PDB file of C-alpha atoms in Angstrom:
ATOM      1  CA  MET A 495     222.116  87.214 167.954  1.00  0.00           C
ATOM      2  CA  ALA A 496     218.127  86.783 168.988  1.00  0.00           C
ATOM      3  CA  GLN A 497     216.646  89.473 170.788  1.00  0.00           C
ATOM      4  CA  ILE A 498     215.081  88.573 174.236  1.00  0.00           C
ATOM      5  CA  ALA A 499     211.355  89.393 174.088  1.00  0.00           C
ATOM      6  CA  PRO A 500     210.594  92.286 177.060  1.00  0.00           C
ATOM      7  CA  ARG A 501     208.856  90.712 179.874  1.00  0.00           C
ATOM      8  CA  ILE A 502     205.708  92.315 180.862  1.00  0.00           C
ATOM      9  CA  ALA A 503     203.342  91.358 183.739  1.00  0.00           C
ATOM     10  CA  VAL A 504     199.820  91.905 183.598  1.00  0.00           C
ATOM     11  CA  VAL A 505     197.549  91.903 186.956  1.00  0.00           C
ATOM     12  CA  ASP A 506     193.947  91.898 186.709  1.00  0.00           C
ATOM     13  CA  ASP A 507     191.397  90.277 188.970  1.00  0.00           C
ATOM     14  CA  ASP A 508     189.249  89.682 185.836  1.00  0.00           C
ATOM     15  CA  PRO A 509     190.730  85.822 184.185  1.00  0.00           C
ATOM     16  CA  ALA A 510     189.117  87.065 180.661  1.00  0.00           C
ATOM     17  CA  VAL A 511     191.303  90.267 180.589  1.00  0.00           C
ATOM     18  CA  LEU A 512     194.199  88.502 181.718  1.00  0.00           C
ATOM     19  CA  LYS A 513     193.559  85.859 178.895  1.00  0.00           C
ATOM     20  CA  ALA A 514     192.821  88.587 176.399  1.00  0.00           C
ATOM     21  CA  LEU A 515     195.615  91.223 177.106  1.00  0.00           C
ATOM     22  CA  ALA A 516     198.272  87.678 177.344  1.00  0.00           C
ATOM     23  CA  ARG A 517     196.964  86.520 173.610  1.00  0.00           C
ATOM     24  CA  LEU A 518     197.247  90.404 172.561  1.00  0.00           C
ATOM     25  CA  LEU A 519     201.085  90.804 173.951  1.00  0.00           C
ATOM     26  CA  ARG A 520     202.034  87.570 173.095  1.00  0.00           C
ATOM     27  CA  SER A 521     201.221  87.772 169.015  1.00  0.00           C
ATOM     28  CA  ARG A 522     203.819  90.877 169.351  1.00  0.00           C
ATOM     29  CA  ALA A 523     206.281  88.782 170.688  1.00  0.00           C
ATOM     30  CA  PHE A 524     206.419  89.790 174.491  1.00  0.00           C
ATOM     31  CA  ASP A 525     207.253  87.415 177.365  1.00  0.00           C
ATOM     32  CA  VAL A 526     204.113  87.628 179.364  1.00  0.00           C
ATOM     33  CA  LYS A 527     203.336  86.676 182.845  1.00  0.00           C
ATOM     34  CA  THR A 528     199.952  87.154 184.294  1.00  0.00           C
ATOM     35  CA  TYR A 529     198.755  87.268 187.839  1.00  0.00           C
ATOM     36  CA  GLU A 530     194.752  87.703 189.548  1.00  0.00           C
ATOM     37  CA  SER A 531     195.996  89.967 192.168  1.00  0.00           C
ATOM     38  CA  GLY A 532     198.778  92.496 193.184  1.00  0.00           C
ATOM     39  CA  GLN A 533     199.809  89.707 196.028  1.00  0.00           C
ATOM     40  CA  ASP A 534     200.421  86.945 193.414  1.00  0.00           C
ATOM     41  CA  PHE A 535     202.680  89.546 191.567  1.00  0.00           C
ATOM     42  CA  LEU A 536     204.518  90.632 194.458  1.00  0.00           C
ATOM     43  CA  ALA A 537     205.232  87.189 195.429  1.00  0.00           C
ATOM     44  CA  ALA A 538     206.863  86.254 191.970  1.00  0.00           C
ATOM     45  CA  LEU A 539     209.197  89.256 192.137  1.00  0.00           C
ATOM     46  CA  PRO A 540     211.935  87.587 193.322  1.00  0.00           C
ATOM     47  CA  HIS A 541     212.155  85.367 190.349  1.00  0.00           C
ATOM     48  CA  GLY A 542     212.853  88.502 188.123  1.00  0.00           C
ATOM     49  CA  LEU A 543     211.416  91.886 187.446  1.00  0.00           C
ATOM     50  CA  PRO A 544     209.640  92.487 184.407  1.00  0.00           C
ATOM     51  CA  GLU A 545     210.433  96.005 182.128  1.00  0.00           C
ATOM     52  CA  CYS A 546     206.913  96.751 182.524  1.00  0.00           C
ATOM     53  CA  VAL A 547     203.653  95.909 184.415  1.00  0.00           C
ATOM     54  CA  ILE A 548     199.917  96.703 183.496  1.00  0.00           C
ATOM     55  CA  VAL A 549     197.952  96.627 186.381  1.00  0.00           C
ATOM     56  CA  ASP A 550     194.455  97.054 186.853  1.00  0.00           C
ATOM     57  CA  LEU A 551     193.094 100.037 189.055  1.00  0.00           C
ATOM     58  CA  GLN A 552     190.143  98.340 190.524  1.00  0.00           C
ATOM     59  CA  MET A 553     190.904  95.245 192.509  1.00  0.00           C
ATOM     60  CA  PRO A 554     190.136  93.964 195.873  1.00  0.00           C
ATOM     61  CA  VAL A 555     192.737  93.794 198.819  1.00  0.00           C
ATOM     62  CA  MET A 556     195.285  95.772 197.041  1.00  0.00           C
ATOM     63  CA  ASN A 557     194.591  97.854 194.167  1.00  0.00           C
ATOM     64  CA  GLY A 558     196.653  98.851 191.128  1.00  0.00           C
ATOM     65  CA  LEU A 559     197.822 102.322 192.543  1.00  0.00           C
ATOM     66  CA  GLU A 560     198.405 100.873 196.132  1.00  0.00           C
ATOM     67  CA  LEU A 561     200.339  97.994 194.242  1.00  0.00           C
ATOM     68  CA  HIS A 562     202.138 100.748 192.634  1.00  0.00           C
ATOM     69  CA  GLN A 563     202.989 102.885 195.495  1.00  0.00           C
ATOM     70  CA  HIS A 564     204.367  99.685 197.396  1.00  0.00           C
ATOM     71  CA  LEU A 565     206.545  99.318 194.639  1.00  0.00           C
ATOM     72  CA  VAL A 566     207.895 102.636 194.733  1.00  0.00           C
ATOM     73  CA  ARG A 567     208.229 102.781 198.421  1.00  0.00           C
ATOM     74  CA  ASN A 568     210.217  99.489 198.669  1.00  0.00           C
ATOM     75  CA  GLY A 569     212.349 100.756 195.720  1.00  0.00           C
ATOM     76  CA  ILE A 570     211.441  98.626 193.093  1.00  0.00           C
ATOM     77  CA  ARG A 571     211.389 100.525 189.816  1.00  0.00           C
ATOM     78  CA  ILE A 572     209.140  98.740 187.148  1.00  0.00           C
ATOM     79  CA  SER A 573     207.354 101.172 184.642  1.00  0.00           C
ATOM     80  CA  THR A 574     203.852 101.009 185.260  1.00  0.00           C
ATOM     81  CA  ILE A 575     200.657 101.125 182.859  1.00  0.00           C
ATOM     82  CA  MET A 576     197.367 101.418 185.017  1.00  0.00           C
ATOM     83  CA  ILE A 577     194.378 100.525 183.315  1.00  0.00           C
ATOM     84  CA  THR A 578     190.709 100.768 184.381  1.00  0.00           C
ATOM     85  CA  ALA A 579     186.930 100.813 183.190  1.00  0.00           C
ATOM     86  CA  HIS A 580     186.228 103.627 185.285  1.00  0.00           C
ATOM     87  CA  GLY A 581     188.145 106.998 185.088  1.00  0.00           C
ATOM     88  CA  ASP A 582     188.069 110.384 183.826  1.00  0.00           C
ATOM     89  CA  SER A 583     190.505 113.080 182.975  1.00  0.00           C
ATOM     90  CA  ALA A 584     190.858 114.688 186.127  1.00  0.00           C
ATOM     91  CA  LEU A 585     191.693 111.134 187.729  1.00  0.00           C
ATOM     92  CA  ARG A 586     194.250 110.320 184.964  1.00  0.00           C
ATOM     93  CA  GLU A 587     196.215 113.251 185.562  1.00  0.00           C
ATOM     94  CA  ARG A 588     196.271 112.693 189.312  1.00  0.00           C
ATOM     95  CA  TYR A 589     197.587 108.920 188.642  1.00  0.00           C
ATOM     96  CA  GLU A 590     200.086 109.976 186.030  1.00  0.00           C
ATOM     97  CA  ASP A 591     201.323 112.626 188.663  1.00  0.00           C
ATOM     98  CA  ALA A 592     201.897 109.439 190.754  1.00  0.00           C
ATOM     99  CA  GLY A 593     204.699 108.269 188.365  1.00  0.00           C
ATOM    100  CA  LEU A 594     203.046 105.836 186.135  1.00  0.00           C
ATOM    101  CA  VAL A 595     203.677 105.518 182.699  1.00  0.00           C
ATOM    102  CA  ALA A 596     200.012 105.621 181.418  1.00  0.00           C
ATOM    103  CA  PHE A 597     196.689 105.591 182.487  1.00  0.00           C
ATOM    104  CA  LEU A 598     194.353 103.777 179.907  1.00  0.00           C
ATOM    105  CA  LEU A 599     190.520 103.196 179.949  1.00  0.00           C
ATOM    106  CA  LYS A 600     189.064 100.083 179.112  1.00  0.00           C
ATOM    107  CA  PRO A 601     188.046  99.012 176.525  1.00  0.00           C
ATOM    108  CA  LEU A 602     191.826  99.179 175.927  1.00  0.00           C
ATOM    109  CA  GLN A 603     192.799 100.520 172.068  1.00  0.00           C
ATOM    110  CA  ASP A 604     195.666  98.261 170.794  1.00  0.00           C
ATOM    111  CA  SER A 605     197.306 101.593 169.507  1.00  0.00           C
ATOM    112  CA  SER A 606     197.233 103.176 172.888  1.00  0.00           C
ATOM    113  CA  LEU A 607     198.662 100.242 174.720  1.00  0.00           C
ATOM    114  CA  PHE A 608     201.557  99.367 172.446  1.00  0.00           C
ATOM    115  CA  ALA A 609     202.519 103.199 172.294  1.00  0.00           C
ATOM    116  CA  ALA A 610     202.444 102.926 176.262  1.00  0.00           C
ATOM    117  CA  ILE A 611     204.662  99.688 176.361  1.00  0.00           C
ATOM    118  CA  GLU A 612     207.060 101.431 174.081  1.00  0.00           C
ATOM    119  CA  ASN A 613     207.316 104.486 176.063  1.00  0.00           C
ATOM    120  CA  ALA A 614     207.653 102.063 179.434  1.00  0.00           C
ATOM    121  CA  ILE A 615     210.619 100.147 178.031  1.00  0.00           C
ATOM    122  CA  GLY A 616     212.188 102.781 176.723  1.00  0.00           C
ATOM    123  CA  GLY A 617     212.242 101.836 173.033  1.00  0.00           C
ATOM    124  CA  SER A 618     214.301  98.526 173.090  1.00  0.00           C
ATOM    125  CA  ARG A 619     212.110  97.193 170.575  1.00  0.00           C
ATOM    126  CA  SER A 620     212.701  99.700 167.954  1.00  0.00           C
ATOM    127  CA  GLY A 621     214.513  96.976 165.596  1.00  0.00           C
ATOM    128  CA  GLY A 622     211.158  94.839 165.580  1.00  0.00           C
TER     129      GLY A 622
END
């Protein structure tokens, strides 16, 4: 029986980041959906939940933390990986304490990103 590729959502207001992350994740056989805003991502939720969402911290209107908090408040359980070009260890600890799977700094290291995804989806890809 064929294994279904885990669905990962990427939310970032930078189209270049979306394109690069989508290409990288698809090269590892993930089913990737991209969104340029938290609002776009929320509007797509009725069509199915991803196993994991990778979200940029710094976005206009609704930042990554606000998106994560909205999901939590509404009982929507999606493992969240926060990414940012701006951060330090104190900020990382604060956001990880908010229930994030990981807090990663841009430019992303492939190994750190894939380790965070593996943690987020619970090792469901351990056979591949």
